[in-house]
Amino acid sequence: MADKTQLIRRAVSPTEAASLLRGLMRHRYELSQEATQRKNKLIAICDEIFPEFTRICKDPCLPSALSFREHFPTPQQLAIAGMTELQKARVGRYPPDEKLVELQRLAAQSIGTNDVGRLRGLVIEQTQIIRELKVLQEHLDQLDNEIMQAVENSREGQILTSIPPIGPIQAAAIIASIGHIGNFESAARLKSYFGWAPTVAQSGSSLDSTTLTRAGTRTMKQMLFLIVANAIQKKDCEWAKLYERLVPVKCRWDERTRSYKGKLVVMGRLAGQITEMIYALLKKDAELLRKVPYGQEPPPPTLYDPEIHRAHRQGKYRTGKPDTRPRSIIQLPNHFDIP
């Protein structure tokens, strides 16, 4: 049997912030899943008890809608309620009074279930699920506060949140997923891990197609997509300016719809560049911390600078690494003797 050797690379232990955020983000994901399940169940119950309710309250799981469903579980109870009771039940100023009148009219003519036994069972289930959802949302709010504090107090969090439009929750997901930037030898490895590395399919010397790699974690792939989608909405952001410049160059113009097609290619380009910037800033800070003597207070981390980014886009690129390449210097004489 032929010997097979494998390259084993020692994993770098996660940072303190990453260890904390991994548990918090995992619990947040579980709570979010449970909250979504209860919202879906409440939507199904609303469709059976009072399907016309969504004509006034588009989302039957918003705070104001849930308040009405708690105070008036059936359309019959809502139809006979006084205007003062309805006004007290709403959260904020929505729905306005004219919408409340319309809601009562719809309740009086509702085609919801009339089966007494089924209706009673649905009302009990709805009441309990609403209470469970409120507890889950309260726990999610507490968890988000803890996550934001952890991100704000960590060097990685300060670096990531300085990059627009990465917020505290996105930064926490990135930190928890990476663990330590030392686990990635290059920005290309990080892009592959995030699922935004291009895969080029070639036949001979001709370029056939370019697609995204199937590798990477699904959560981070979705997270990077949302980050890019938020970035291109901010008109004062350098990423949005780059997007506007690349779309006419990289995308195909459709005369029928009068719009560009294939914008996902440009979004992939931006996702790759954002990942490269994340890698560069985190790697620079990790190297800085490695050189700080034990017990000495490290200097503040290097944050994203929009002016430097703008200069890079204009062609004035400067690498953050020192130039250690050997140079051949030719010393010219002070004067030439002309015959």
mmCIF file of C-alpha atoms in Angstrom:
data_model
loop_
_atom_site.group_PDB
_atom_site.id
_atom_site.type_symbol
_atom_site.label_atom_id
_atom_site.label_comp_id
_atom_site.label_asym_id
_atom_site.label_seq_id
_atom_site.Cartn_x
_atom_site.Cartn_y
_atom_site.Cartn_z
ATOM 1 C CA MET A 1 0.000 0.000 0.000
ATOM 2 C CA ALA A 2 1.402 3.369 -1.007
ATOM 3 C CA ASP A 3 2.027 5.843 1.781
ATOM 4 C CA LYS A 4 -0.297 8.826 1.808
ATOM 5 C CA THR A 5 0.778 11.975 3.559
ATOM 6 C CA GLN A 6 -1.502 14.764 4.653
ATOM 7 C CA LEU A 7 -0.598 18.308 5.513
ATOM 8 C CA ILE A 8 -1.741 19.034 9.045
ATOM 9 C CA ARG A 9 -1.995 22.662 10.082
ATOM 10 C CA ARG A 10 -2.320 23.571 13.741
ATOM 11 C CA ALA A 11 -5.488 25.533 14.443
ATOM 12 C CA VAL A 12 -5.105 28.786 16.316
ATOM 13 C CA SER A 13 -7.210 29.030 19.469
ATOM 14 C CA PRO A 14 -10.157 31.426 19.192
ATOM 15 C CA THR A 15 -9.853 34.837 20.742
ATOM 16 C CA GLU A 16 -11.663 35.668 23.965
ATOM 17 C CA ALA A 17 -14.328 37.588 22.055
ATOM 18 C CA ALA A 18 -14.816 34.708 19.606
ATOM 19 C CA SER A 19 -15.222 32.167 22.424
ATOM 20 C CA LEU A 20 -17.900 34.332 24.048
ATOM 21 C CA LEU A 21 -19.723 35.207 20.845
ATOM 22 C CA ARG A 22 -19.843 31.635 19.569
ATOM 23 C CA GLY A 23 -22.106 30.600 22.421
ATOM 24 C CA LEU A 24 -24.195 33.774 22.273
ATOM 25 C CA MET A 25 -24.693 33.631 18.510
ATOM 26 C CA ARG A 26 -25.585 29.934 18.622
ATOM 27 C CA HIS A 27 -28.215 30.621 21.298
ATOM 28 C CA ARG A 28 -29.484 33.626 19.333
ATOM 29 C CA TYR A 29 -29.926 31.458 16.255
ATOM 30 C CA GLU A 30 -31.903 28.898 18.244
ATOM 31 C CA LEU A 31 -34.165 31.563 19.762
ATOM 32 C CA SER A 32 -34.708 33.146 16.342
ATOM 33 C CA GLN A 33 -35.722 29.775 14.912
ATOM 34 C CA GLU A 34 -38.194 29.210 17.731
ATOM 35 C CA ALA A 35 -39.634 32.726 17.332
ATOM 36 C CA THR A 36 -40.065 32.173 13.591
ATOM 37 C CA GLN A 37 -41.897 28.905 14.199
ATOM 38 C CA ARG A 38 -44.345 30.620 16.537
ATOM 39 C CA LYS A 39 -44.896 33.490 14.117
ATOM 40 C CA ASN A 40 -45.697 31.026 11.342
ATOM 41 C CA LYS A 41 -48.163 29.275 13.638
ATOM 42 C CA LEU A 42 -49.814 32.581 14.571
ATOM 43 C CA ILE A 43 -50.181 33.475 10.892
ATOM 44 C CA ALA A 44 -51.873 30.135 10.235
ATOM 45 C CA ILE A 45 -54.249 30.642 13.189
ATOM 46 C CA CYS A 46 -55.122 34.149 11.978
ATOM 47 C CA ASP A 47 -55.949 32.784 8.528
ATOM 48 C CA GLU A 48 -58.401 30.373 10.127
ATOM 49 C CA ILE A 49 -59.998 32.630 12.746
ATOM 50 C CA PHE A 50 -60.040 36.050 11.031
ATOM 51 C CA PRO A 51 -58.522 35.969 7.501
ATOM 52 C CA GLU A 52 -59.576 39.567 6.750
ATOM 53 C CA PHE A 53 -57.413 40.866 9.608
ATOM 54 C CA THR A 54 -54.361 41.176 7.328
ATOM 55 C CA ARG A 55 -56.148 43.760 5.149
ATOM 56 C CA ILE A 56 -55.595 46.265 7.952
ATOM 57 C CA CYS A 57 -52.567 44.783 9.723
ATOM 58 C CA LYS A 58 -50.344 43.428 6.962
ATOM 59 C CA ASP A 59 -48.166 41.533 9.442
ATOM 60 C CA PRO A 60 -50.379 39.798 12.047
ATOM 61 C CA CYS A 61 -47.325 39.273 14.287
ATOM 62 C CA LEU A 62 -46.366 42.912 14.829
ATOM 63 C CA PRO A 63 -46.824 44.307 18.386
ATOM 64 C CA SER A 64 -49.990 46.273 17.550
ATOM 65 C CA ALA A 65 -51.551 43.294 15.752
ATOM 66 C CA LEU A 66 -50.725 40.932 18.610
ATOM 67 C CA SER A 67 -52.255 43.377 21.085
ATOM 68 C CA PHE A 68 -55.572 43.331 19.185
ATOM 69 C CA ARG A 69 -55.484 39.546 18.976
ATOM 70 C CA GLU A 70 -54.907 39.295 22.726
ATOM 71 C CA HIS A 71 -57.683 41.713 23.683
ATOM 72 C CA PHE A 72 -60.156 40.490 21.028
ATOM 73 C CA PRO A 73 -59.310 36.841 20.190
ATOM 74 C CA THR A 74 -62.282 36.370 17.827
ATOM 75 C CA PRO A 75 -63.783 38.619 15.133
ATOM 76 C CA GLN A 76 -67.095 38.571 16.998
ATOM 77 C CA GLN A 77 -65.488 40.149 20.079
ATOM 78 C CA LEU A 78 -63.748 42.760 17.952
ATOM 79 C CA ALA A 79 -66.930 43.641 16.059
ATOM 80 C CA ILE A 80 -68.873 44.574 19.226
ATOM 81 C CA ALA A 81 -66.025 46.395 20.991
ATOM 82 C CA GLY A 82 -66.265 50.126 21.589
ATOM 83 C CA MET A 83 -63.971 52.619 19.872
ATOM 84 C CA THR A 84 -62.345 53.533 23.205
ATOM 85 C CA GLU A 85 -61.451 49.894 23.827
ATOM 86 C CA LEU A 86 -59.949 49.593 20.360
ATOM 87 C CA GLN A 87 -57.879 52.748 20.823
ATOM 88 C CA LYS A 88 -56.497 51.463 24.121
ATOM 89 C CA ALA A 89 -55.583 48.107 22.574
ATOM 90 C CA ARG A 90 -53.423 49.480 19.762
ATOM 91 C CA VAL A 91 -49.685 49.980 20.191
ATOM 92 C CA GLY A 92 -48.568 53.402 19.023
ATOM 93 C CA ARG A 93 -50.733 55.274 16.541
ATOM 94 C CA TYR A 94 -51.476 52.474 14.126
ATOM 95 C CA PRO A 95 -54.071 51.627 13.002
ATOM 96 C CA PRO A 96 -55.683 55.112 12.882
ATOM 97 C CA ASP A 97 -59.323 55.535 13.854
ATOM 98 C CA GLU A 98 -60.653 55.180 10.299
ATOM 99 C CA LYS A 99 -58.809 51.880 9.963
ATOM 100 C CA LEU A 100 -60.302 50.692 13.250
ATOM 101 C CA VAL A 101 -63.781 51.345 11.864
ATOM 102 C CA GLU A 102 -62.868 49.354 8.736
ATOM 103 C CA LEU A 103 -61.459 46.553 10.904
ATOM 104 C CA GLN A 104 -64.734 46.286 12.824
ATOM 105 C CA ARG A 105 -66.691 46.148 9.562
ATOM 106 C CA LEU A 106 -64.478 43.312 8.311
ATOM 107 C CA ALA A 107 -64.845 41.494 11.654
ATOM 108 C CA ALA A 108 -68.640 41.641 11.413
ATOM 109 C CA GLN A 109 -68.508 40.070 7.923
ATOM 110 C CA SER A 110 -65.624 37.634 8.546
ATOM 111 C CA ILE A 111 -65.658 34.240 6.855
ATOM 112 C CA GLY A 112 -63.494 32.720 9.600
ATOM 113 C CA THR A 113 -64.384 29.373 11.152
ATOM 114 C CA ASN A 114 -67.760 29.137 12.921
ATOM 115 C CA ASP A 115 -67.090 25.758 14.541
ATOM 116 C CA VAL A 116 -67.429 26.549 18.268
ATOM 117 C CA GLY A 117 -65.160 23.748 19.459
ATOM 118 C CA ARG A 118 -62.488 24.466 16.857
ATOM 119 C CA LEU A 119 -62.648 28.203 17.545
ATOM 120 C CA ARG A 120 -62.200 27.711 21.290
ATOM 121 C CA GLY A 121 -59.176 25.472 20.712
ATOM 122 C CA LEU A 122 -57.612 28.015 18.344
ATOM 123 C CA VAL A 123 -58.150 30.890 20.813
ATOM 124 C CA ILE A 124 -56.426 28.988 23.629
ATOM 125 C CA GLU A 125 -53.535 28.069 21.336
ATOM 126 C CA GLN A 126 -53.244 31.639 20.036
ATOM 127 C CA THR A 127 -53.140 33.115 23.548
ATOM 128 C CA GLN A 128 -50.378 30.776 24.685
ATOM 129 C CA ILE A 129 -48.273 31.218 21.550
ATOM 130 C CA ILE A 130 -48.460 35.020 21.815
ATOM 131 C CA ARG A 131 -47.149 34.832 25.385
ATOM 132 C CA GLU A 132 -44.371 32.461 24.325
ATOM 133 C CA LEU A 133 -43.412 34.763 21.455
ATOM 134 C CA LYS A 134 -43.192 37.766 23.769
ATOM 135 C CA VAL A 135 -40.872 35.856 26.116
ATOM 136 C CA LEU A 136 -38.677 34.803 23.179
ATOM 137 C CA GLN A 137 -38.509 38.375 21.885
ATOM 138 C CA GLU A 138 -37.603 39.641 25.346
ATOM 139 C CA HIS A 139 -34.786 37.084 25.575
ATOM 140 C CA LEU A 140 -33.592 38.030 22.081
ATOM 141 C CA ASP A 141 -33.436 41.693 23.093
ATOM 142 C CA GLN A 142 -31.373 40.814 26.177
ATOM 143 C CA LEU A 143 -29.091 38.627 24.083
ATOM 144 C CA ASP A 144 -28.592 41.366 21.478
ATOM 145 C CA ASN A 145 -27.534 43.786 24.217
ATOM 146 C CA GLU A 146 -24.939 41.302 25.467
ATOM 147 C CA ILE A 147 -23.690 40.683 21.923
ATOM 148 C CA MET A 148 -23.378 44.400 21.165
ATOM 149 C CA GLN A 149 -21.418 44.987 24.368
ATOM 150 C CA ALA A 150 -19.067 42.090 23.555
ATOM 151 C CA VAL A 151 -18.479 43.441 20.049
ATOM 152 C CA GLU A 152 -17.954 46.990 21.287
ATOM 153 C CA ASN A 153 -15.376 45.866 23.890
ATOM 154 C CA SER A 154 -13.353 43.679 21.519
ATOM 155 C CA ARG A 155 -10.673 44.791 19.085
ATOM 156 C CA GLU A 156 -12.096 42.625 16.300
ATOM 157 C CA GLY A 157 -15.539 44.121 16.858
ATOM 158 C CA GLN A 158 -14.213 47.683 16.676
ATOM 159 C CA ILE A 159 -12.424 46.881 13.424
ATOM 160 C CA LEU A 160 -15.377 45.159 11.769
ATOM 161 C CA THR A 161 -18.008 47.714 12.777
ATOM 162 C CA SER A 162 -15.820 50.478 11.339
ATOM 163 C CA ILE A 163 -16.366 48.928 7.871
ATOM 164 C CA PRO A 164 -19.677 50.133 6.452
ATOM 165 C CA PRO A 165 -22.273 48.689 6.587
ATOM 166 C CA ILE A 166 -21.246 45.921 9.039
ATOM 167 C CA GLY A 167 -23.295 46.233 12.228
ATOM 168 C CA PRO A 168 -22.757 44.649 15.648
ATOM 169 C CA ILE A 169 -24.751 41.481 14.898
ATOM 170 C CA GLN A 170 -22.973 40.910 11.564
ATOM 171 C CA ALA A 171 -19.615 41.578 13.238
ATOM 172 C CA ALA A 172 -20.454 39.090 15.990
ATOM 173 C CA ALA A 173 -21.327 36.430 13.412
ATOM 174 C CA ILE A 174 -18.031 37.009 11.582
ATOM 175 C CA ILE A 175 -15.950 36.900 14.773
ATOM 176 C CA ALA A 176 -17.690 33.751 16.004
ATOM 177 C CA SER A 177 -17.261 32.061 12.631
ATOM 178 C CA ILE A 178 -13.576 32.955 12.141
ATOM 179 C CA GLY A 179 -12.408 32.243 15.694
ATOM 180 C CA HIS A 180 -8.951 33.662 14.986
ATOM 181 C CA ILE A 181 -7.720 35.211 11.759
ATOM 182 C CA GLY A 182 -4.525 33.172 12.147
ATOM 183 C CA ASN A 183 -6.493 30.119 10.995
ATOM 184 C CA PHE A 184 -6.497 31.539 7.460
ATOM 185 C CA GLU A 185 -3.270 31.771 5.504
ATOM 186 C CA SER A 186 -4.592 34.272 2.980
ATOM 187 C CA ALA A 187 -7.600 36.353 2.034
ATOM 188 C CA ALA A 188 -8.414 33.756 -0.631
ATOM 189 C CA ARG A 189 -8.816 31.094 2.081
ATOM 190 C CA LEU A 190 -11.173 33.374 3.999
ATOM 191 C CA LYS A 191 -13.221 34.076 0.865
ATOM 192 C CA SER A 192 -13.503 30.355 0.223
ATOM 193 C CA TYR A 193 -14.599 29.791 3.829
ATOM 194 C CA PHE A 194 -17.240 32.521 3.420
ATOM 195 C CA GLY A 195 -18.417 30.905 0.178
ATOM 196 C CA TRP A 196 -17.567 33.865 -2.064
ATOM 197 C CA ALA A 197 -14.501 32.541 -3.911
ATOM 198 C CA PRO A 198 -14.909 32.291 -7.707
ATOM 199 C CA THR A 199 -14.478 28.972 -9.480
ATOM 200 C CA VAL A 200 -13.381 29.261 -13.102
ATOM 201 C CA ALA A 201 -14.314 26.493 -15.551
ATOM 202 C CA GLN A 202 -12.068 26.464 -18.636
ATOM 203 C CA SER A 203 -11.844 24.334 -21.750
ATOM 204 C CA GLY A 204 -8.451 24.573 -23.347
ATOM 205 C CA SER A 205 -7.511 28.227 -23.581
ATOM 206 C CA SER A 206 -11.048 29.622 -23.682
ATOM 207 C CA LEU A 207 -12.934 30.856 -20.625
ATOM 208 C CA ASP A 208 -16.223 28.992 -20.303
ATOM 209 C CA SER A 209 -17.811 30.186 -17.059
ATOM 210 C CA THR A 210 -17.134 31.613 -13.621
ATOM 211 C CA THR A 211 -19.268 30.566 -10.655
ATOM 212 C CA LEU A 212 -19.078 30.760 -6.889
ATOM 213 C CA THR A 213 -17.518 27.884 -5.028
ATOM 214 C CA ARG A 214 -19.839 25.370 -3.410
ATOM 215 C CA ALA A 215 -17.618 25.360 -0.352
ATOM 216 C CA GLY A 216 -18.037 27.628 2.630
ATOM 217 C CA THR A 217 -20.557 27.951 5.405
ATOM 218 C CA ARG A 218 -24.107 28.746 4.377
ATOM 219 C CA THR A 219 -24.624 31.184 7.265
ATOM 220 C CA MET A 220 -21.613 33.320 6.341
ATOM 221 C CA LYS A 221 -22.489 33.193 2.663
ATOM 222 C CA GLN A 222 -25.913 34.630 3.441
ATOM 223 C CA MET A 223 -24.410 37.134 5.875
ATOM 224 C CA LEU A 224 -21.979 38.499 3.258
ATOM 225 C CA PHE A 225 -24.823 38.801 0.744
ATOM 226 C CA LEU A 226 -26.872 40.877 3.205
ATOM 227 C CA ILE A 227 -23.837 43.046 4.014
ATOM 228 C CA VAL A 228 -23.299 43.780 0.312
ATOM 229 C CA ALA A 229 -27.018 44.402 -0.242
ATOM 230 C CA ASN A 230 -27.003 46.960 2.586
ATOM 231 C CA ALA A 231 -23.776 48.535 1.322
ATOM 232 C CA ILE A 232 -25.094 49.307 -2.163
ATOM 233 C CA GLN A 233 -28.127 51.051 -0.652
ATOM 234 C CA LYS A 234 -25.920 53.660 1.060
ATOM 235 C CA LYS A 235 -25.205 56.309 -1.552
ATOM 236 C CA ASP A 236 -22.385 57.910 0.462
ATOM 237 C CA CYS A 237 -20.569 54.568 0.836
ATOM 238 C CA GLU A 238 -17.496 53.711 -1.245
ATOM 239 C CA TRP A 239 -18.896 50.239 -1.878
ATOM 240 C CA ALA A 240 -22.052 51.744 -3.391
ATOM 241 C CA LYS A 241 -19.969 53.990 -5.662
ATOM 242 C CA LEU A 242 -17.941 50.995 -6.800
ATOM 243 C CA TYR A 243 -21.157 49.060 -7.450
ATOM 244 C CA GLU A 244 -22.589 51.876 -9.569
ATOM 245 C CA ARG A 245 -19.373 52.018 -11.599
ATOM 246 C CA LEU A 246 -19.111 48.264 -12.200
ATOM 247 C CA VAL A 247 -22.735 47.495 -13.091
ATOM 248 C CA PRO A 248 -22.617 49.143 -16.565
ATOM 249 C CA VAL A 249 -19.254 47.453 -17.239
ATOM 250 C CA LYS A 250 -19.951 43.917 -15.982
ATOM 251 C CA CYS A 251 -23.691 43.555 -16.599
ATOM 252 C CA ARG A 252 -25.779 43.098 -19.712
ATOM 253 C CA TRP A 253 -28.324 45.750 -20.672
ATOM 254 C CA ASP A 254 -31.852 44.419 -21.285
ATOM 255 C CA GLU A 255 -33.775 46.599 -23.726
ATOM 256 C CA ARG A 256 -37.114 45.032 -22.830
ATOM 257 C CA THR A 257 -36.932 45.767 -19.100
ATOM 258 C CA ARG A 258 -34.643 48.803 -19.507
ATOM 259 C CA SER A 259 -32.348 47.501 -16.755
ATOM 260 C CA TYR A 260 -29.057 45.687 -16.266
ATOM 261 C CA LYS A 261 -29.016 41.904 -15.867
ATOM 262 C CA GLY A 262 -26.511 39.824 -13.939
ATOM 263 C CA LYS A 263 -25.909 42.184 -11.020
ATOM 264 C CA LEU A 264 -25.082 39.215 -8.792
ATOM 265 C CA VAL A 265 -21.668 39.110 -10.483
ATOM 266 C CA VAL A 266 -20.925 42.622 -9.227
ATOM 267 C CA MET A 267 -22.255 41.781 -5.776
ATOM 268 C CA GLY A 268 -19.875 38.817 -5.703
ATOM 269 C CA ARG A 269 -17.027 41.141 -6.623
ATOM 270 C CA LEU A 270 -17.933 43.455 -3.734
ATOM 271 C CA ALA A 271 -18.296 40.523 -1.314
ATOM 272 C CA GLY A 272 -14.795 39.420 -2.239
ATOM 273 C CA GLN A 273 -13.324 42.890 -1.746
ATOM 274 C CA ILE A 274 -15.074 43.347 1.598
ATOM 275 C CA THR A 275 -13.704 39.978 2.699
ATOM 276 C CA GLU A 276 -10.203 41.020 1.611
ATOM 277 C CA MET A 277 -10.508 44.212 3.667
ATOM 278 C CA ILE A 278 -11.734 42.226 6.691
ATOM 279 C CA TYR A 279 -8.756 39.899 6.350
ATOM 280 C CA ALA A 280 -6.230 42.700 5.911
ATOM 281 C CA LEU A 281 -7.384 44.681 8.958
ATOM 282 C CA LEU A 282 -7.746 41.660 11.255
ATOM 283 C CA LYS A 283 -4.417 40.192 10.125
ATOM 284 C CA LYS A 284 -2.638 43.503 10.694
ATOM 285 C CA ASP A 285 -4.079 43.773 14.193
ATOM 286 C CA ALA A 286 -3.155 40.152 15.016
ATOM 287 C CA GLU A 287 0.444 40.777 13.959
ATOM 288 C CA LEU A 288 0.499 43.976 15.994
ATOM 289 C CA LEU A 289 -0.696 42.167 19.134
ATOM 290 C CA ARG A 290 1.890 39.424 18.597
ATOM 291 C CA LYS A 291 4.703 41.987 18.781
ATOM 292 C CA VAL A 292 3.438 43.741 21.921
ATOM 293 C CA PRO A 293 5.471 42.681 25.003
ATOM 294 C CA TYR A 294 3.599 40.801 27.703
ATOM 295 C CA GLY A 295 1.925 43.105 30.198
ATOM 296 C CA GLN A 296 2.180 46.171 27.962
ATOM 297 C CA GLU A 297 -0.963 47.967 26.825
ATOM 298 C CA PRO A 298 -1.368 47.475 23.063
ATOM 299 C CA PRO A 299 -2.034 50.480 20.821
ATOM 300 C CA PRO A 300 -5.568 50.979 19.479
ATOM 301 C CA PRO A 301 -6.485 48.879 16.429
ATOM 302 C CA THR A 302 -6.301 50.234 12.896
ATOM 303 C CA LEU A 303 -9.851 50.933 11.718
ATOM 304 C CA TYR A 304 -11.377 51.320 8.298
ATOM 305 C CA ASP A 305 -10.627 54.744 6.827
ATOM 306 C CA PRO A 306 -12.948 55.886 4.005
ATOM 307 C CA GLU A 307 -10.351 58.401 2.802
ATOM 308 C CA ILE A 308 -7.752 55.664 2.291
ATOM 309 C CA HIS A 309 -10.376 53.503 0.603
ATOM 310 C CA ARG A 310 -11.291 56.367 -1.716
ATOM 311 C CA ALA A 311 -7.616 56.907 -2.555
ATOM 312 C CA HIS A 312 -7.226 53.199 -3.354
ATOM 313 C CA ARG A 313 -10.196 53.343 -5.719
ATOM 314 C CA GLN A 314 -8.600 56.324 -7.474
ATOM 315 C CA GLY A 315 -5.419 54.345 -8.132
ATOM 316 C CA LYS A 316 -3.313 55.655 -5.253
ATOM 317 C CA TYR A 317 -2.893 52.237 -3.667
ATOM 318 C CA ARG A 318 -0.370 51.789 -0.884
ATOM 319 C CA THR A 319 0.248 48.367 0.625
ATOM 320 C CA GLY A 320 0.254 48.124 4.408
ATOM 321 C CA LYS A 321 3.249 45.767 4.333
ATOM 322 C CA PRO A 322 6.838 47.043 4.330
ATOM 323 C CA ASP A 323 8.656 46.644 1.033
ATOM 324 C CA THR A 324 11.522 44.224 1.726
ATOM 325 C CA ARG A 325 12.391 43.382 -1.880
ATOM 326 C CA PRO A 326 16.106 43.736 -2.723
ATOM 327 C CA ARG A 327 16.779 46.561 -5.098
ATOM 328 C CA SER A 328 19.716 47.002 -7.462
ATOM 329 C CA ILE A 329 20.878 50.593 -7.122
ATOM 330 C CA ILE A 330 22.966 52.071 -9.911
ATOM 331 C CA GLN A 331 25.094 55.007 -8.776
ATOM 332 C CA LEU A 332 25.614 57.556 -11.569
ATOM 333 C CA PRO A 333 28.652 59.863 -11.573
ATOM 334 C CA ASN A 334 28.222 63.479 -10.666
ATOM 335 C CA HIS A 335 29.232 64.608 -14.161
ATOM 336 C CA PHE A 336 29.932 63.122 -17.549
ATOM 337 C CA ASP A 337 33.032 63.853 -19.581
ATOM 338 C CA ILE A 338 31.898 64.860 -23.037
ATOM 339 C CA PRO A 339 34.625 64.463 -25.680
#
